[in-house]
C-alpha positions as MATLAB code, in Angstrom:
seq = 'XXXXXXXXXXXXXXXXXXXXXXXXXXXXXXXXXXXXXXXXXXXXXXXXXXXXXXXXXXXXXXXXXXXXXXXXXXXXXXXXXXXXXXXXXXXXXXXXXXXXXXXXXXXXXXXXXXXXXXXXXXXXXXXXXXXXXXXXXXXXXXXXXXXXXXXXXXXXXXXXXXXXXXXXXXXXXXXXXXX';
ca = [
       0.014    0.014    0.000;
       1.381    3.410   -1.020;
      -0.159    6.667    0.102;
      -1.302    9.155   -2.622;
      -3.123   11.707   -0.423;
      -2.747   15.134   -2.076;
      -1.387   18.121   -0.185;
      -3.967   20.888    0.152;
      -2.022   24.158   -0.102;
      -4.816   26.729   -0.770;
      -8.256   26.695    0.788;
     -11.489   28.564    0.193;
     -12.151   30.868    3.130;
     -15.390   32.534    2.024;
     -17.853   31.147   -0.511;
     -20.389   33.600   -1.926;
     -22.784   30.749   -2.519;
     -22.796   29.916    1.173;
     -21.555   26.363    0.409;
     -18.121   26.020    2.037;
     -16.741   23.853   -0.806;
     -18.165   25.762   -3.814;
     -15.871   28.284   -5.547;
     -16.971   30.573   -8.358;
     -14.395   32.847   -9.917;
     -17.105   35.392  -10.779;
     -16.898   37.182   -7.459;
     -17.454   37.227   -3.745;
     -15.311   34.191   -2.946;
     -12.059   34.472   -0.948;
      -9.209   32.026   -0.549;
      -5.818   31.614    1.075;
      -3.385   32.684   -1.659;
      -0.358   30.978   -0.087;
       1.878   31.411   -3.147;
       0.816   34.997   -3.788;
      -0.005   34.579   -7.480;
      -3.598   35.886   -7.200;
      -5.016   32.622   -8.522;
      -6.882   30.093   -6.452;
      -4.657   27.039   -6.905;
      -7.133   24.661   -5.331;
      -7.092   20.912   -5.196;
     -10.224   20.290   -7.294;
     -12.480   17.513   -6.067;
     -13.740   14.933   -8.564;
     -17.414   14.455   -9.307;
     -20.670   16.220   -8.349;
     -19.926   19.345  -10.422;
     -17.121   21.806  -10.913;
     -15.726   24.373   -8.528;
     -15.452   21.972   -5.587;
     -12.297   22.937   -3.768;
     -10.879   20.524   -1.194;
     -11.086   21.905    2.313;
      -8.896   19.280    3.969;
      -8.259   15.554    4.260;
     -10.505   13.129    6.188;
      -8.802    9.880    5.123;
      -5.664    9.074    3.233;
      -5.948    7.831   -0.339;
      -3.792    4.989   -1.557;
      -2.514    2.632   -4.271;
      -2.706   -1.118   -3.523;
      -1.121   -3.843   -5.584;
      -0.968   -7.618   -5.625;
       1.041   -9.753   -8.014;
      -0.048  -13.264   -9.012;
       2.564  -15.569  -10.508;
       2.381  -18.928  -12.200;
       5.490  -20.169  -13.945;
       7.068  -17.204  -15.695;
       3.809  -15.248  -15.879;
       3.348  -12.424  -13.397;
       0.121  -10.397  -13.336;
      -0.076   -7.208  -11.290;
      -3.515   -6.114  -10.146;
      -3.690   -2.557   -8.867;
      -6.402   -0.508   -7.212;
      -6.026    3.275   -7.080;
      -8.184    5.217   -4.625;
      -9.285    7.920   -7.139;
     -12.223    8.899   -9.303;
     -10.756    7.185  -12.368;
      -7.507    6.336  -14.094;
      -7.583    6.946  -17.829;
      -6.198    4.387  -20.271;
      -3.391    6.815  -21.249;
      -2.299    6.753  -17.617;
      -2.356    2.941  -17.582;
      -0.127    2.942  -20.662;
       2.260    5.416  -19.021;
       2.348    3.299  -15.891;
       3.166    0.154  -17.892;
       5.876    2.013  -19.818;
       7.425    3.213  -16.569;
       7.508   -0.346  -15.228;
       9.253   -1.502  -18.376;
      11.705    1.404  -18.268;
      12.547    0.565  -14.659;
      13.036   -3.119  -15.507;
      10.128   -4.356  -13.415;
       9.416   -7.917  -14.570;
       5.642   -8.268  -14.888;
       3.743   -9.880  -17.775;
       0.629   -7.769  -17.489;
      -0.675   -4.904  -15.383;
      -4.359   -4.192  -14.803;
      -5.428   -1.066  -12.964;
      -8.807   -0.172  -11.511;
      -9.992    2.903   -9.684;
     -12.272    2.934   -6.619;
     -14.288    5.763   -8.190;
     -14.368    7.848   -5.034;
     -15.900   11.321   -5.404;
     -14.038   12.775   -2.440;
     -10.543   12.999   -3.857;
      -8.600   15.001   -6.360;
      -9.593   15.126  -10.052;
      -7.341   12.646  -11.861;
      -9.258   12.746  -15.150;
      -9.408   16.432  -16.004;
     -13.190   16.780  -15.894;
     -13.752   18.753  -12.675;
     -11.893   22.046  -12.415;
     -12.791   25.585  -11.368;
     -15.556   25.638  -14.014;
     -16.961   23.564  -16.888;
     -14.364   24.909  -19.318;
     -11.271   24.386  -17.129;
      -9.588   21.067  -16.331;
      -8.870   20.192  -12.729;
      -6.113   17.786  -13.698;
      -2.690   18.262  -12.129;
      -0.198   16.353  -14.258;
       2.418   16.367  -11.487;
      -0.109   14.690   -9.164;
      -0.854   12.010  -11.728;
       2.877   11.453  -12.181;
       3.103   11.049   -8.384;
       0.326    8.408   -8.551;
       2.215    6.583  -11.333;
       5.401    6.595   -9.240;
       3.510    5.295   -6.203;
       1.852    2.614   -8.392;
       5.263    1.380   -9.574;
       6.483    1.420   -5.990;
       3.439   -0.621   -4.848;
       4.007   -3.202   -7.606;
       7.690   -3.511   -6.707;
       6.727   -4.025   -3.060;
       4.173   -6.668   -4.013;
       6.799   -8.518   -6.094;
       9.382   -8.308   -3.285;
       6.863   -9.547   -0.685;
       5.427  -12.373   -2.813;
       4.715  -15.618   -0.998;
       3.798  -19.038   -2.294;
       0.068  -19.775   -2.061;
      -2.344  -22.329   -3.422;
      -5.414  -20.883   -5.118;
      -8.581  -22.799   -5.756;
     -11.588  -21.817   -7.775;
     -15.097  -23.131   -7.712;
     -18.385  -22.751   -9.566;
     -21.962  -23.254   -8.550;
     -25.079  -24.027  -10.555;
     -27.931  -21.532  -10.345;
     -31.195  -22.624  -12.010;
     -29.306  -25.166  -14.074;
     -26.630  -22.729  -15.325;
     -23.172  -21.702  -14.138;
     -23.510  -18.418  -12.258;
     -23.351  -15.549  -14.734;
     -23.807  -17.725  -17.835;
     -27.602  -17.904  -18.200;
     -28.319  -16.999  -21.878;
     -31.653  -15.472  -20.804;
     -29.921  -13.094  -18.407;
];
């Protein structure tokens, strides 16, 4: 498990809408301008509309990885605690693993689809026309993903896995042609 909790550097102090998370650049809102550039450099929250500035951190977000191996085949399964992880990011993550010489046959990545973390897809920014994506944060997630996969490989233990099936109404579960 690798932590990916973003650092919240600037916070909304007054929201003209009365909603403590809602920022609108059109006026009335105030924020901590910690870097002095006059721009609200918020950590934009994913989902449920634009203009949702993070006010703090309740729980850490993370990357978790497990590697399954049989013979020479190694499959890394990764879960990222974020709204979504675009295919281009999966490709970049795989390329980074290859560049760093990490020996895995295949990497599959899924997101938890949490709406209370940073925008990793570029859909939820300050407004509908502005991306909330922070490329450096996504790079950080990729680095932490590679680190999690390396840790899973290093900590691998021999196990025996068994699989089973059951019949439901005369069909294997999930295979009924009538749905």
